[in-house]
Amino acid sequence: MGDITTEQPIIEIRNLSKHFDDFEALRDITLDVHRSEVLCLIGPSGSGKSTLLRCINFLEAYDGGEVRLEGELIGWKSAGAPPRKPLSGEALRRQRQHIGMVFQQFNLWPHLTALENVAEALIHVKGLPKAEAMTKARAALAKVNLSDKEANFPANLSGGQQQRVAIARAIAMEPSVMLFDEPTSALDPELVGEVLGVMKQMAAEGMTMVVVTHEMGFAAHVADRVAFLEGGRLVTCAPPADIFGREPDDPRVNAFLKTYRERNVV
Amino acid sequence: MNFSFDVIWHNLPYMLAAARWTLLISVGGMAISLVWGVFLCAARISRGPFLSRIAALYISFFRGVPLLVQLLIFYYMLPHVGLDLPAVAAAILAVGMCSAAYTAEILRGALQTIPRGQTEAALALGIPTLSLWRRILVPQAIRIGLPSLTNELILLVKVSSLASVVGIGELTRISQNITGETYRPLEIYVAAAAIYFLINVILSALGRLAENRLLVG
Amino acid sequence: MELDLFVRYGPALLSGFGVTILCWIVGSLGGLVLGFALACLYRFGPRPLRWLIQAYVEVIRGTPFMIQLFILYFGGPHFGLLLTPVQAGIASFIIYGSPYFAEIFRSGFNAIPKGQIEAARCVGLSEGRILFRIILPQMLVPTTAPLTNFFIILTKETAILSVVTVPELLYETQTMASETFTFVEPFLVLSLFYWLMVIGTSWLGDKVERRVTRHLRRA
């Protein structure tokens, strides 16, 4: 891993904080993501991992600190202390095109077919001609092994298939990073594998990914680094071997993984 | 334009007195609507295909014809068939018969949310059908349907204004009469609107109160 | 049965039917547009405007249509608004219907899962595009049934316009009844007429609903 540290990180998070009214959701988070890296965010529910992810593409407006994508500040017009002005809608849209996102609840648009879901932004955000957009959309669907389902409406797809269409919708935009917010949590157990398979393949092809997940197996085998959050703070960020090894350094990580293992023992 | 509150002030007592008739028509209509609505609802969901179809036809017809037309028919036709009711009674009956079609559907919707298991449990215990309805189904249906039933009552307050057309001295009719004498339609009708609005605000507050009571109890 | 009566009054009844349809369509479409505008203003407008809209909705829904009609038709001249019966009828129809339509659209807006809009923002769709491509087409699903329902209610409310001498169907029928001293037949036919109109509208609404929910059905 010596080579990636010399390169500029693709995402830089510096002293990030976020409040919801009186509740401190994130506190002083500093974290980098490098090109082609897979970073998994784990932690108990309410630890702030989803909020952190949603701050990266400004679905949540963070209060303090900075999030930068390839050096460019996300969401706000200027760095520095609040109050600061948010970017115009147009500028924010331009930034978001480079950040793909996959949601727990898929969030496909139910009145559009699988192909239309993928092609929508290609035509109306990237401004591609329709034929070219369709070709790209089909290629994206092929990547997630759903070429035969392009004419289906979401209601006629299984949860796993819907999530794969959602992944295709995001990768068709050719983003520089992909965010996954518990992508398999809403799926029946037998459908989890097909989604994780697609994600593994993306990782192998060098996509930069930030994944909030409860799939410890995925985190252990696919992630380059695992970040553990608790109570809105970053407790540790280390290669999976250090986190999932017999004796993690931090007692909090240990406790979390212990309850996790017990829950999963049948 | 000059808006004279004096005109309103002078005529308010007459209008408030007339509002009692408005209340009588709507509350009386609602009482008929509830009783008749329960029977209609029972007929509608009964297994007998004939009874069920008749009820469906009734509901469709009374919901499909303007209440004003129904009112005129009741008013002019009842004497034809030998029923010489006072105009107010005819109006209450017409409003109630029409509203029952809506109440029946409200109750039917509410009954559908009561788990089937309750009926099965009652049948397993050997509770007769009539008690099942009277003690178990109807009270729950009314409780579940209460928001819609409150709405229906508020609707009846508003449609009671149609009774003015057949000459009943309720709020709208009296407002028309006062307008005829004072030539101040704007003031009088705005005042009438305010009274209707007030009645409905009070009724919906009472409805919410009843809902809370029933939810606790 | 006095069929020749219906022949004699045929043209008048037909023109009454025309006026009923005119008032119904113009009035309800106008109410729909105004209601949609109110719902949009409510969703995107500043807070004081929201309160104003809320108050408007409550007041119009809390008072009888007939009184609204009277205020506009009889009270109108007192603030310089002189309307013919048909104009007053249509205008009050638009006002009367708008808050109900606004509430239907408002709950339609709320029925669309927030995540879908977030997903659209994530791929960079513009707010206008989101409104027209994501929100509006889907709003048809939860709103078609209540919209149909309210169109049906408005069908029947047209009868009230007869009170201010709008020459619609009920008015013409009443004229016929009083001129010929026959009551039963004209009113039975009239009832049938409204009933058919209502059944027709509800049939049409079902068709539309089936069409707009096509994508939700499992193959």
Short mmCIF file of N, CA and C in Angstrom, two decimals, chain C residues 25 32 34 66 72 82 86 89 124 142 164 166 170 194 196 211:
data_model
loop_
_atom_site.label_atom_id
_atom_site.label_comp_id
_atom_site.label_asym_id
_atom_site.label_seq_id
_atom_site.Cartn_x
_atom_site.Cartn_y
_atom_site.Cartn_z
N ILE C 25 -67.19 21.09 -16.56
CA ILE C 25 -65.83 20.92 -17.10
C ILE C 25 -64.98 22.15 -16.84
N LEU C 32 -59.07 22.54 -10.57
CA LEU C 32 -57.90 21.65 -10.57
C LEU C 32 -56.61 22.44 -10.73
N LEU C 34 -56.14 25.73 -10.25
CA LEU C 34 -55.93 26.60 -9.08
C LEU C 34 -55.46 25.77 -7.88
N MET C 66 -73.41 26.86 -1.59
CA MET C 66 -74.49 27.78 -1.93
C MET C 66 -74.21 29.19 -1.40
N LEU C 72 -70.68 35.58 -4.12
CA LEU C 72 -70.11 36.02 -5.39
C LEU C 72 -71.18 36.66 -6.29
N LEU C 82 -69.73 42.51 -11.28
CA LEU C 82 -71.03 42.16 -11.85
C LEU C 82 -70.88 40.96 -12.75
N VAL C 86 -74.08 32.43 -15.22
CA VAL C 86 -73.14 31.38 -15.64
C VAL C 86 -71.72 31.72 -15.20
N GLY C 89 -71.49 31.22 -11.58
CA GLY C 89 -71.52 29.79 -11.30
C GLY C 89 -70.16 29.15 -11.51
N GLY C 124 -27.82 13.99 -10.36
CA GLY C 124 -27.69 15.35 -10.87
C GLY C 124 -28.88 15.89 -11.64
N PRO C 142 -51.44 7.96 -6.59
CA PRO C 142 -52.30 8.14 -5.42
C PRO C 142 -53.41 9.17 -5.62
N VAL C 164 -79.33 30.16 -8.67
CA VAL C 164 -79.11 31.52 -9.15
C VAL C 164 -79.46 31.63 -10.64
N VAL C 166 -78.94 29.78 -13.23
CA VAL C 166 -78.10 29.28 -14.34
C VAL C 166 -78.97 28.27 -15.10
N LEU C 170 -81.11 21.00 -14.11
CA LEU C 170 -82.15 21.02 -13.09
C LEU C 170 -83.10 22.22 -13.31
N TYR C 194 -78.34 12.17 -14.08
CA TYR C 194 -77.19 12.45 -13.22
C TYR C 194 -76.48 11.15 -12.84
N LEU C 196 -76.32 8.37 -14.46
CA LEU C 196 -75.51 7.87 -15.57
C LEU C 196 -74.23 8.68 -15.71
N ARG C 211 -54.68 2.58 -16.01
CA ARG C 211 -53.60 2.92 -16.92
C ARG C 211 -52.39 3.49 -16.15
#
